[in-house]
mmCIF file of C-alpha atoms in Angstrom:
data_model
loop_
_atom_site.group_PDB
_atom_site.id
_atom_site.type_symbol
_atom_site.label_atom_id
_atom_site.label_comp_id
_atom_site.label_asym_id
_atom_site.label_seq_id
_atom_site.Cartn_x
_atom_site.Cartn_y
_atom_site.Cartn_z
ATOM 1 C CA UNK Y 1 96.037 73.656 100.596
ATOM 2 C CA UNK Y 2 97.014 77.028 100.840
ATOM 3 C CA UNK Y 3 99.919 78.764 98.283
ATOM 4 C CA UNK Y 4 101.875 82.033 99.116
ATOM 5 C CA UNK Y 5 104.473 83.702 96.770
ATOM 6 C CA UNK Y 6 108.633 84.738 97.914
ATOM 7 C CA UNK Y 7 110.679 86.427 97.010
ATOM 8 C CA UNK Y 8 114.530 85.529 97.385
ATOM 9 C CA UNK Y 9 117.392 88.116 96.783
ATOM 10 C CA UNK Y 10 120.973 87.349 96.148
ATOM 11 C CA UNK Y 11 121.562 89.728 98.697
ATOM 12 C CA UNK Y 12 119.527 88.998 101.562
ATOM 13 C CA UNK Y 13 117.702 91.640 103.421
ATOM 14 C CA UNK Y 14 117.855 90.552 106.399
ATOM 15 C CA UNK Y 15 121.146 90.051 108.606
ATOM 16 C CA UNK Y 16 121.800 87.427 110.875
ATOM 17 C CA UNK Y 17 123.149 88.166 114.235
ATOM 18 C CA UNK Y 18 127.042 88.812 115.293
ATOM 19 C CA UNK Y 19 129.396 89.600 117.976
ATOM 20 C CA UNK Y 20 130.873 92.544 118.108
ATOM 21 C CA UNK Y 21 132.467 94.805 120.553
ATOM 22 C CA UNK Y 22 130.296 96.794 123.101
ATOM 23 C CA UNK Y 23 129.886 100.574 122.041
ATOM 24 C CA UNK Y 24 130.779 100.127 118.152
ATOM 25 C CA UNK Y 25 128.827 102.128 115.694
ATOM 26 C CA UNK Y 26 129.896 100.401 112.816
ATOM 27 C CA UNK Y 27 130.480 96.001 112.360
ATOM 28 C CA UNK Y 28 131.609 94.857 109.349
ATOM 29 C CA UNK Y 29 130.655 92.166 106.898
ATOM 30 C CA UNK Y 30 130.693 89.884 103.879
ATOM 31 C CA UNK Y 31 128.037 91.003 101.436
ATOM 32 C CA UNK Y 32 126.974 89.831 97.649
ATOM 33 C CA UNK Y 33 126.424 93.102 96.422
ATOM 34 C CA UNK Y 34 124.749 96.553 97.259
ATOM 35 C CA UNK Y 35 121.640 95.028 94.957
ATOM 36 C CA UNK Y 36 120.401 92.089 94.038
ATOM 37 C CA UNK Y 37 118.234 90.374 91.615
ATOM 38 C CA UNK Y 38 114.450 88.928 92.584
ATOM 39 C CA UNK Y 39 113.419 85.424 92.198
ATOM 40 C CA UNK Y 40 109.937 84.395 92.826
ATOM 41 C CA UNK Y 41 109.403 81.021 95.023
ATOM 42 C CA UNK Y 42 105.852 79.574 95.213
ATOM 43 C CA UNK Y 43 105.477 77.876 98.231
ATOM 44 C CA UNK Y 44 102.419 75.534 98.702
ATOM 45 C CA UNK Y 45 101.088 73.187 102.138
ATOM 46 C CA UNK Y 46 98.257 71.703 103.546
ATOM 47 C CA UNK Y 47 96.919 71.578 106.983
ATOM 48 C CA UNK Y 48 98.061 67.559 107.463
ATOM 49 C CA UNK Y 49 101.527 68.766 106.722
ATOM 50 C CA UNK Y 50 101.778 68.357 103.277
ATOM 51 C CA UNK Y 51 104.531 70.268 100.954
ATOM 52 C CA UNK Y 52 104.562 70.291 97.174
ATOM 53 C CA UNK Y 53 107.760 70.966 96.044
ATOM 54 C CA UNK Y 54 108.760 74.997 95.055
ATOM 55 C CA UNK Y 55 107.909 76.332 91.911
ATOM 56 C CA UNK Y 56 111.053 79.097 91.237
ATOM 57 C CA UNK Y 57 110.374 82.066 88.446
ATOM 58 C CA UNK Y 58 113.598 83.742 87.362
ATOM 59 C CA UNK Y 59 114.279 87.186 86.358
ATOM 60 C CA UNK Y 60 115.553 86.070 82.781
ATOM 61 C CA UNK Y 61 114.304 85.600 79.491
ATOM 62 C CA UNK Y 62 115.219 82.484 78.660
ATOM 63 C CA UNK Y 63 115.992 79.217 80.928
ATOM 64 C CA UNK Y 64 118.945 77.575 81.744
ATOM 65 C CA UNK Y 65 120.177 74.265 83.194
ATOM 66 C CA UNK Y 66 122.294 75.968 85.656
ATOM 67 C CA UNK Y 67 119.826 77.248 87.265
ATOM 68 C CA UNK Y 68 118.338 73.622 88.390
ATOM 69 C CA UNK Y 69 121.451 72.603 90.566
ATOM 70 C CA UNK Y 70 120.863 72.427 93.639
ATOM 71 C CA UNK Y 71 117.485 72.823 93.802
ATOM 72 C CA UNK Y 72 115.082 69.937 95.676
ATOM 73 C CA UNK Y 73 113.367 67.229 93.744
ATOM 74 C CA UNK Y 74 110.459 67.658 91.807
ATOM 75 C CA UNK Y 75 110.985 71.611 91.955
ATOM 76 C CA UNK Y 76 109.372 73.183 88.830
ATOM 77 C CA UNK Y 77 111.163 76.506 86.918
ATOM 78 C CA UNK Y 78 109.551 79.622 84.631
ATOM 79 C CA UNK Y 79 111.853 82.425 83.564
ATOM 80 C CA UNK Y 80 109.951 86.027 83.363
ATOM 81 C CA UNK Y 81 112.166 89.291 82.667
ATOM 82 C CA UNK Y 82 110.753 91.058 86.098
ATOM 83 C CA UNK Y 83 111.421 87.655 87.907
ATOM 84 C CA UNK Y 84 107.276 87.823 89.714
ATOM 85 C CA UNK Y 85 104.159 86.201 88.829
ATOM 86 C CA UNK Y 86 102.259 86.220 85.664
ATOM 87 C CA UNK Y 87 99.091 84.831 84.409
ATOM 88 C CA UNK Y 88 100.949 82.518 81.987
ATOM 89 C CA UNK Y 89 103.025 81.008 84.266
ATOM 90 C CA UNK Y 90 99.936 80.763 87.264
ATOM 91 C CA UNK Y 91 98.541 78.780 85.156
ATOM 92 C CA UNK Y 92 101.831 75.998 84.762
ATOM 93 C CA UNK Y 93 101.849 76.521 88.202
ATOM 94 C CA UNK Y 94 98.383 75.492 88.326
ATOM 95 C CA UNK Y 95 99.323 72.455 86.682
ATOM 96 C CA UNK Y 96 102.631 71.309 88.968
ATOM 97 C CA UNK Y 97 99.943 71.663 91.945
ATOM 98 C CA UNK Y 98 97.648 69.406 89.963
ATOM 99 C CA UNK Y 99 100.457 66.863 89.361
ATOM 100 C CA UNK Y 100 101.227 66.473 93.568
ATOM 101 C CA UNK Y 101 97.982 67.015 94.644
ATOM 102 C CA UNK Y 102 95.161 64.573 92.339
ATOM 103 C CA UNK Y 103 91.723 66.156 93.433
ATOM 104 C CA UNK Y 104 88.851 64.031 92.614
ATOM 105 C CA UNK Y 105 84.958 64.118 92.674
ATOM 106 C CA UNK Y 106 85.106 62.101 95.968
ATOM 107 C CA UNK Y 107 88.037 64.011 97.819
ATOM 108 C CA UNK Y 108 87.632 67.666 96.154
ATOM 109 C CA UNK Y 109 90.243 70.103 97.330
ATOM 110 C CA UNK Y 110 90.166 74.197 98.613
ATOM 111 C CA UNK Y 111 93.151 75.909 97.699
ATOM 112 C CA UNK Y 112 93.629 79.002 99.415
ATOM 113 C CA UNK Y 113 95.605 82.369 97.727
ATOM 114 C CA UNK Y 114 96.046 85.798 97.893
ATOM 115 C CA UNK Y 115 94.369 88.384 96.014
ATOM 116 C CA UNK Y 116 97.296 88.947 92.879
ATOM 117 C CA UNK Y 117 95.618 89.803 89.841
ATOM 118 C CA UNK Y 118 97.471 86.728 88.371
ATOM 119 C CA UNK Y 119 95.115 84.265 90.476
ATOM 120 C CA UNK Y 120 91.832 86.252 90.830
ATOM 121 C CA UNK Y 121 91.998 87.531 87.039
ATOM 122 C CA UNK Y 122 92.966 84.359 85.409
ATOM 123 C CA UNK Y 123 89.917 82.206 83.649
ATOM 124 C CA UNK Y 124 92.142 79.291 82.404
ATOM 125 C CA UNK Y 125 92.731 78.674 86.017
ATOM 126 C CA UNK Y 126 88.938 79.182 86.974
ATOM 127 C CA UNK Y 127 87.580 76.754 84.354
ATOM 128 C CA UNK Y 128 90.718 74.240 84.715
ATOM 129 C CA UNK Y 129 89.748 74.148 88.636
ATOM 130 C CA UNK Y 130 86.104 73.580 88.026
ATOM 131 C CA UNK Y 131 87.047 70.978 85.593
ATOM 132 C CA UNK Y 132 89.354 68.869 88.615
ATOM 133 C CA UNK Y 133 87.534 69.379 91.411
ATOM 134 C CA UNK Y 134 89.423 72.406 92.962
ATOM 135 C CA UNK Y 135 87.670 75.288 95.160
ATOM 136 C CA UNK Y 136 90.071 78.428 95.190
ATOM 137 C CA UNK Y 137 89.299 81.291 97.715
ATOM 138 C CA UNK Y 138 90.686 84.374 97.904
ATOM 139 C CA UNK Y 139 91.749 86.178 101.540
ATOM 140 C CA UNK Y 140 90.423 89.200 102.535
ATOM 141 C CA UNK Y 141 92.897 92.127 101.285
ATOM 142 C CA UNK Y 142 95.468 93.815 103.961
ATOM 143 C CA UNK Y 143 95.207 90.915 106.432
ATOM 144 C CA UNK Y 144 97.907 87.805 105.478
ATOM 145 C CA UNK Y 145 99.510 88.679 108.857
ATOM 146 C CA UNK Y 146 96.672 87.181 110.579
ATOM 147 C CA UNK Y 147 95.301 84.600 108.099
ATOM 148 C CA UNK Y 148 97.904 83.758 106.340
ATOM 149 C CA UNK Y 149 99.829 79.835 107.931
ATOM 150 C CA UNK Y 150 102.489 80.484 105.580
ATOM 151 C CA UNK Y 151 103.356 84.241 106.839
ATOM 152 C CA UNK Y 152 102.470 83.319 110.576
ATOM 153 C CA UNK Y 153 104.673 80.002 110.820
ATOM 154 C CA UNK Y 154 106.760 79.251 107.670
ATOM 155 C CA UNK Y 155 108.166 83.183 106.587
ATOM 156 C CA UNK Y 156 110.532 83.702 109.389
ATOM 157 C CA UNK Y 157 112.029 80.744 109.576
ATOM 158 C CA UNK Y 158 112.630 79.991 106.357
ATOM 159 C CA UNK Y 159 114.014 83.643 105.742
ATOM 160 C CA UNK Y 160 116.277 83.208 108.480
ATOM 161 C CA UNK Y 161 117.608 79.779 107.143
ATOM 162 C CA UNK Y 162 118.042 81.031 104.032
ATOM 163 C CA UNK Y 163 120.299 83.998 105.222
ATOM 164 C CA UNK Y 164 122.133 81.892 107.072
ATOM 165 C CA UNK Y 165 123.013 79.645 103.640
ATOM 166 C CA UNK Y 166 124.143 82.827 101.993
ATOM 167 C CA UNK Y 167 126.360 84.158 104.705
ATOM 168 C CA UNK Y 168 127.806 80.305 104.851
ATOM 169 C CA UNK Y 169 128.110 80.278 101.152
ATOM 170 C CA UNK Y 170 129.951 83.950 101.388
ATOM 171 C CA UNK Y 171 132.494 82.717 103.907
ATOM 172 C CA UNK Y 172 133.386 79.834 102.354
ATOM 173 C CA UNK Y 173 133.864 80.951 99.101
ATOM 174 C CA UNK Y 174 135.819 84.022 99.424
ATOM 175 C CA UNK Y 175 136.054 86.243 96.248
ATOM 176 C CA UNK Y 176 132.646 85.278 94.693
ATOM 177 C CA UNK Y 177 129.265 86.613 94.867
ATOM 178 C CA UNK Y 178 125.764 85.063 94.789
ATOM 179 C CA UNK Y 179 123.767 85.258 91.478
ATOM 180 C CA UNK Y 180 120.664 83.624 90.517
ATOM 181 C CA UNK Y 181 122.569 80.510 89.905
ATOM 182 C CA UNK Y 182 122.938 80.022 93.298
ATOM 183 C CA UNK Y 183 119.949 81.059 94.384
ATOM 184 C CA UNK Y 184 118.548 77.527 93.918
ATOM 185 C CA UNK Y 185 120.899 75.974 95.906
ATOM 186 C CA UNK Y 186 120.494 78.039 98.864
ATOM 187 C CA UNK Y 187 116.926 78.064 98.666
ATOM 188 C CA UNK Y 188 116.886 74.023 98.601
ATOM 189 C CA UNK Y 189 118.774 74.402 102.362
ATOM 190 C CA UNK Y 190 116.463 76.904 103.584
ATOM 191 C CA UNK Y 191 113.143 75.091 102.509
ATOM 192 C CA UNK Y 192 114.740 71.700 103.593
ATOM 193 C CA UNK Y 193 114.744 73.160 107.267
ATOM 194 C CA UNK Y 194 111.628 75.060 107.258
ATOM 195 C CA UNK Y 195 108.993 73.234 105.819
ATOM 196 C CA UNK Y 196 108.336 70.363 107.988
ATOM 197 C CA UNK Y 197 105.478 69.141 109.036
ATOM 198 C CA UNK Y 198 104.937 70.630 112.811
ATOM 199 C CA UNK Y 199 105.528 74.149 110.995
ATOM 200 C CA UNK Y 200 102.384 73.722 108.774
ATOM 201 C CA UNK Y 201 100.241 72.391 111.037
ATOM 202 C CA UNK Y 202 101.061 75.144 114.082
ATOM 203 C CA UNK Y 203 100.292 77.786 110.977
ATOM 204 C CA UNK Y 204 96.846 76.584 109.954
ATOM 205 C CA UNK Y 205 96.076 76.593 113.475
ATOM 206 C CA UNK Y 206 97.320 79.447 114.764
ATOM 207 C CA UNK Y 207 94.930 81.270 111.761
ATOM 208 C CA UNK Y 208 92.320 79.629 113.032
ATOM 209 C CA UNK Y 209 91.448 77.874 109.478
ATOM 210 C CA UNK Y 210 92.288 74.565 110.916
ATOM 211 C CA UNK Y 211 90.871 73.460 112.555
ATOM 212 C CA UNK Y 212 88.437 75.814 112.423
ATOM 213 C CA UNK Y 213 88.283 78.394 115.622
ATOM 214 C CA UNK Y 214 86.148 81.210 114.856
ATOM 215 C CA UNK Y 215 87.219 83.169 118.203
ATOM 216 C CA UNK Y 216 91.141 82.714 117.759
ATOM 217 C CA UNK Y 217 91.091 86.566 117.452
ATOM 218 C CA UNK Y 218 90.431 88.687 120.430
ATOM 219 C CA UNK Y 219 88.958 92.582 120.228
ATOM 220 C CA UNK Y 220 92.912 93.910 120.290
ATOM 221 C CA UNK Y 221 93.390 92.362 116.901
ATOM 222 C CA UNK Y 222 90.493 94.677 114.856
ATOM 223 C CA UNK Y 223 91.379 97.608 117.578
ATOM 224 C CA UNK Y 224 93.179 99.685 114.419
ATOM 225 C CA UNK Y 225 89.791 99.424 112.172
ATOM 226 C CA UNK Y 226 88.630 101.809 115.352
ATOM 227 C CA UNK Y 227 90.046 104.674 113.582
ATOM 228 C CA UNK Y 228 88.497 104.905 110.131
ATOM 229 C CA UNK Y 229 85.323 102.786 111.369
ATOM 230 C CA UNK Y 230 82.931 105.148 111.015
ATOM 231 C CA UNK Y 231 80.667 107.105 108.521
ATOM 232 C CA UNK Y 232 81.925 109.443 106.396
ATOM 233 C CA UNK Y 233 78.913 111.170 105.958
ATOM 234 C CA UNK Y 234 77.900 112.346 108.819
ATOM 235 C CA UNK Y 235 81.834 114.004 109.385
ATOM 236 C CA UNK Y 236 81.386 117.558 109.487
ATOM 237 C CA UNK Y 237 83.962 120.687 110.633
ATOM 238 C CA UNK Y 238 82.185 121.485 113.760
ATOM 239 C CA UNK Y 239 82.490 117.685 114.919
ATOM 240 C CA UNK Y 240 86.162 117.374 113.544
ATOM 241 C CA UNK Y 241 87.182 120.277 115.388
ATOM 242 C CA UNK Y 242 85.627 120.235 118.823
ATOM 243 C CA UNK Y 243 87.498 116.492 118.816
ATOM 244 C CA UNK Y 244 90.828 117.702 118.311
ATOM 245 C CA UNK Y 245 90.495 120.057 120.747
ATOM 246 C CA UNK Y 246 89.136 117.631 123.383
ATOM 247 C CA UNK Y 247 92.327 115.376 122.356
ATOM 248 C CA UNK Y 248 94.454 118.102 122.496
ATOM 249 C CA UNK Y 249 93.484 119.353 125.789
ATOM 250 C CA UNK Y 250 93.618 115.524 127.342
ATOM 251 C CA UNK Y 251 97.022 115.451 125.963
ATOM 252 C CA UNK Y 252 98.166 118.750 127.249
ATOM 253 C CA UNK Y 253 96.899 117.801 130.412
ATOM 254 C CA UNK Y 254 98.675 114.556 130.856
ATOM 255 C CA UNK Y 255 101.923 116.310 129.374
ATOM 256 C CA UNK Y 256 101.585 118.595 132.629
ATOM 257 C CA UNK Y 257 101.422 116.119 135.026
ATOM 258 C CA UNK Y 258 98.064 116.974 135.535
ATOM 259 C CA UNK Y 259 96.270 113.741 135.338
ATOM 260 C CA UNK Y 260 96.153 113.588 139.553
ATOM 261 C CA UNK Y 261 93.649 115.811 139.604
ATOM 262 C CA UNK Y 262 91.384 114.257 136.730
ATOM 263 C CA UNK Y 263 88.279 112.247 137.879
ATOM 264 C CA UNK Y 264 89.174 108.682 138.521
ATOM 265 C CA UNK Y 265 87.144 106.559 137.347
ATOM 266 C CA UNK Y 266 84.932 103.283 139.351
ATOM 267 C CA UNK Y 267 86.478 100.448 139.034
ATOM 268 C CA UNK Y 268 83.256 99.253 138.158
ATOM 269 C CA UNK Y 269 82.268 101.116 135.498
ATOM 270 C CA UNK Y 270 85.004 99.688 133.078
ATOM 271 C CA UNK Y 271 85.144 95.820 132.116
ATOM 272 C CA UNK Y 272 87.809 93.878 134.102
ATOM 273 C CA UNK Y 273 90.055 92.224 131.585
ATOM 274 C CA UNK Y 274 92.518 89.544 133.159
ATOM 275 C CA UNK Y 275 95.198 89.386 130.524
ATOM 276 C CA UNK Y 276 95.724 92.909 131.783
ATOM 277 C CA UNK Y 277 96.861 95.076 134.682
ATOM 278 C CA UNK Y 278 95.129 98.498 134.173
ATOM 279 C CA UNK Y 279 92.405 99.597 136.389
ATOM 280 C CA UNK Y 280 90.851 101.940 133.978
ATOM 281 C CA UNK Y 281 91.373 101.484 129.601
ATOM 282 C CA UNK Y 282 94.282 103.598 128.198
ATOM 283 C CA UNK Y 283 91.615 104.583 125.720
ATOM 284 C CA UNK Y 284 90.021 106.604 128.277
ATOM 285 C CA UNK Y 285 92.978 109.136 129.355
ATOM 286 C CA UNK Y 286 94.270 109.266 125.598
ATOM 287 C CA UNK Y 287 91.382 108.031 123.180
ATOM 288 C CA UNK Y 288 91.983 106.673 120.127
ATOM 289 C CA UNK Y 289 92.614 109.022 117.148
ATOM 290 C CA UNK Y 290 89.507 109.989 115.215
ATOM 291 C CA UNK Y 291 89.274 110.263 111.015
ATOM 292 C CA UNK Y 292 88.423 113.668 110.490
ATOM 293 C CA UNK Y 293 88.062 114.272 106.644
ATOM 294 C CA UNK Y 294 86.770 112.069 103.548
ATOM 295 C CA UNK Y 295 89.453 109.459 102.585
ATOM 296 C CA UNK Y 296 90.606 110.233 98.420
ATOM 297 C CA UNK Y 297 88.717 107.968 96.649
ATOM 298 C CA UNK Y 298 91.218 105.162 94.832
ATOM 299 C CA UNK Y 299 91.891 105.300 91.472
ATOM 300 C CA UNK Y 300 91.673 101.161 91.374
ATOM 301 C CA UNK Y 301 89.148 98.722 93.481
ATOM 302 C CA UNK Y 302 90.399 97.315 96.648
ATOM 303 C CA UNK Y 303 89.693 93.550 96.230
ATOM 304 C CA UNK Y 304 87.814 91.166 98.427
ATOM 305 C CA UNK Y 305 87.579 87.839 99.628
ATOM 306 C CA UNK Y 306 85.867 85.858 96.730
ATOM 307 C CA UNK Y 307 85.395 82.417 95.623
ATOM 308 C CA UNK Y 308 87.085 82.185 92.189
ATOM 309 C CA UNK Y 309 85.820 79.254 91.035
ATOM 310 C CA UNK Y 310 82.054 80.509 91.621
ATOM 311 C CA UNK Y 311 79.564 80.468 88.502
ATOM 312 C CA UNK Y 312 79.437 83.985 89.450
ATOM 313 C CA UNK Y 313 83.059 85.261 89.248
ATOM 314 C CA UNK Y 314 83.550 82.950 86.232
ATOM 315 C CA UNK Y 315 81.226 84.897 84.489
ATOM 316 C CA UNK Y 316 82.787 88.398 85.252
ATOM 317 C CA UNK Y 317 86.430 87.211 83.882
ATOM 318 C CA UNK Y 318 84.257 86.117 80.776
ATOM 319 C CA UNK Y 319 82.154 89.603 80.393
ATOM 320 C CA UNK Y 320 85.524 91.508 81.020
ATOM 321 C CA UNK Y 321 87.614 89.187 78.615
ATOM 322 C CA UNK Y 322 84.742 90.130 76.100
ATOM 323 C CA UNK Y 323 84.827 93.894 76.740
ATOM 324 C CA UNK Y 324 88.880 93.797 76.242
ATOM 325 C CA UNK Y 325 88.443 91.897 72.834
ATOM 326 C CA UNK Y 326 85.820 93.952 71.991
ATOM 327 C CA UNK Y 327 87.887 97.181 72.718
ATOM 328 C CA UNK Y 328 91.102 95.869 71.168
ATOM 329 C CA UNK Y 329 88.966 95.344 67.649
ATOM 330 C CA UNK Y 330 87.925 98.591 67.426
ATOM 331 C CA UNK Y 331 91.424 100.243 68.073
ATOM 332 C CA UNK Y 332 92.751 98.229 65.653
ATOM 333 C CA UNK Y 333 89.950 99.021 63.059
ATOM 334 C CA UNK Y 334 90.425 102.348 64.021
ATOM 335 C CA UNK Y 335 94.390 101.898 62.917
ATOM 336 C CA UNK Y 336 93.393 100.842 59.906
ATOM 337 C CA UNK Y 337 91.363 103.668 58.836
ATOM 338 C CA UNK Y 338 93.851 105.673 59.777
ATOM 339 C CA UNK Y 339 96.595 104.308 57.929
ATOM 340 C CA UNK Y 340 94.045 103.984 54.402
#
């Protein structure tokens, strides 16, 4: 199973296609608002197909039957004042997926997420997944375009069904604008369309997760690591500089029309790739750009593809839940002496 996080606006981002006269700057059209308000859909589906019904978080403080119409059957609801993820309500989340789902001993189940703090920071969730059977990994950081199903099959389409709904709704109900009340409704149409069963299955296998294809990516897909893949220390002035000005004088070169009377390279000297049509690599004529000073060290750690439900990482949460109790008892002894 793998779960992924969306947000819906009342006023959609995204605008669907019109017709308009040839040569006109500006087309007109029905909108909500200038700004809308957030609501958070968790989305969750298996490789086989399978869809457990959204779980929606509103930006309110309090909950409200209003909000329910609409929405399909067996959808869950959590009200937050930002309107995104918390720990608090991962964890009832936690709990609708256990309801649809039923791990057991015999048929265990991997759930895959992202790398929130809410799911990778949350040790009610670790221990209640231990407890039923549930392995949750967590992908790599900066890559859900690639390994994500639910961003490579199931995002567009349900984004563009869902604009579609609100532009409908807009048109035939002149006057009125779309609030989080009928966000639910609109999000039932979209998510009726968009999560069927080919969609999942194309997703997980597109990602290569399932079934499992470890060569799904070719060398053009890690081709951007080429710029900052390299070691730091050993990046020095002299180096930096002599590079630019080999780049620079490549570039002035081809900017001149000069690139006739450059050596042309053997055919045979270069790899013949047949999804292509170049005799010799671009990379050649106009290499790749080149980090040339230490990257600012981050104020917070990156994260990483991890296992939550490992012995190991359950034991972190617990040493860092100790070290914030621990810290939180001295301030407020502190306090006190202060105050006496």
């Amino acid at each position: 199973m793998l779960m992924r996080q969306l947000y819906l606006r009342s006023v959609p981002n995204k605008k669907s296609k019109i017709a308009a006269m040839k040569g006109k700057k500006q087309v007109g059209a029905i909108s909500s608002a200038e700004r809308g308000e957030t609501t958070t859909a968790v989305m969750c589906m298996s490789a086989t197909g399978h869809v457990i019904p959204p779980f929606l978080i509103f930006p309110r403080a309090r909950m409200n039957d209003s909000l329910k119409n609409g929405t399909p059957s067996g959808t869950e609801f959590a009200c937050n004042p930002s309107g995104y993820m918390t720990v608090d309500i991962f964890c009832a989340w936690f709990d609708h997926f256990l309801h649809y789902v039923h791990p057991k001993a015999d048929n265990p189940v991997l759930l895959v997420v992202d790398g929130h703090s809410s799911h990778t920071k949350n040790l009610a969730v670790t221990e209640k997944a231990r407890v039923n059977h549930v392995t949750i990994i967590v992908l790599p950081p900066h890559c859900s375009n690639k390994l994500q199903p639910l961003d490579v099959s199931f995002m567009a389409p349900f984004k563009n069904y869902y604009t579609n709904a609100a532009e409908t709704f807009l048109r035939n109900n002149p006057g009125r604008v779309i609030t989080v009340y009928e966000v639910g409704q609109l999000m039932s149409t979209a998510f009726t369309k968009a999560a069927t069963t080919l969609i999942a299955v194309n997703g997980f296998k597109k990602t290569g997760l399932w079934p499992c294809n470890r060569e799904i990516f070719d060398d053009t897909a890690f081709a951007p690591s080429l710029v900052t893949d390299q070691s730091e220390k050993n990046l020095n002035s002299e180096s930096s500089s002599k590079q630019d000005m080999q780049n620079n004088s490549t570039t002035q070169n081809v900017a001149d029309g000069q690139l006739e009377n450059m050596p042309r390279p053997s055919r045979t000297s270069y790899p013949q790739n047949p999804n292509t049509s170049f005799e010799v690599p671009p990379s050649v004529i106009i290499p790749l750009p080149q980090i040339t000073t230490a990257r600012s060290s981050r104020k917070c750690r990156s994260g990483k593809a991890a296992e939550i439900t490992s012995t190991s990482h359950a034991q972190c949460l617990i040493r860092a839940k100790a070290a914030k109790d621990i810290k939180a008892i001295k301030l407020n002894q502190k306090k006190t002496a202060r105050k006496q």
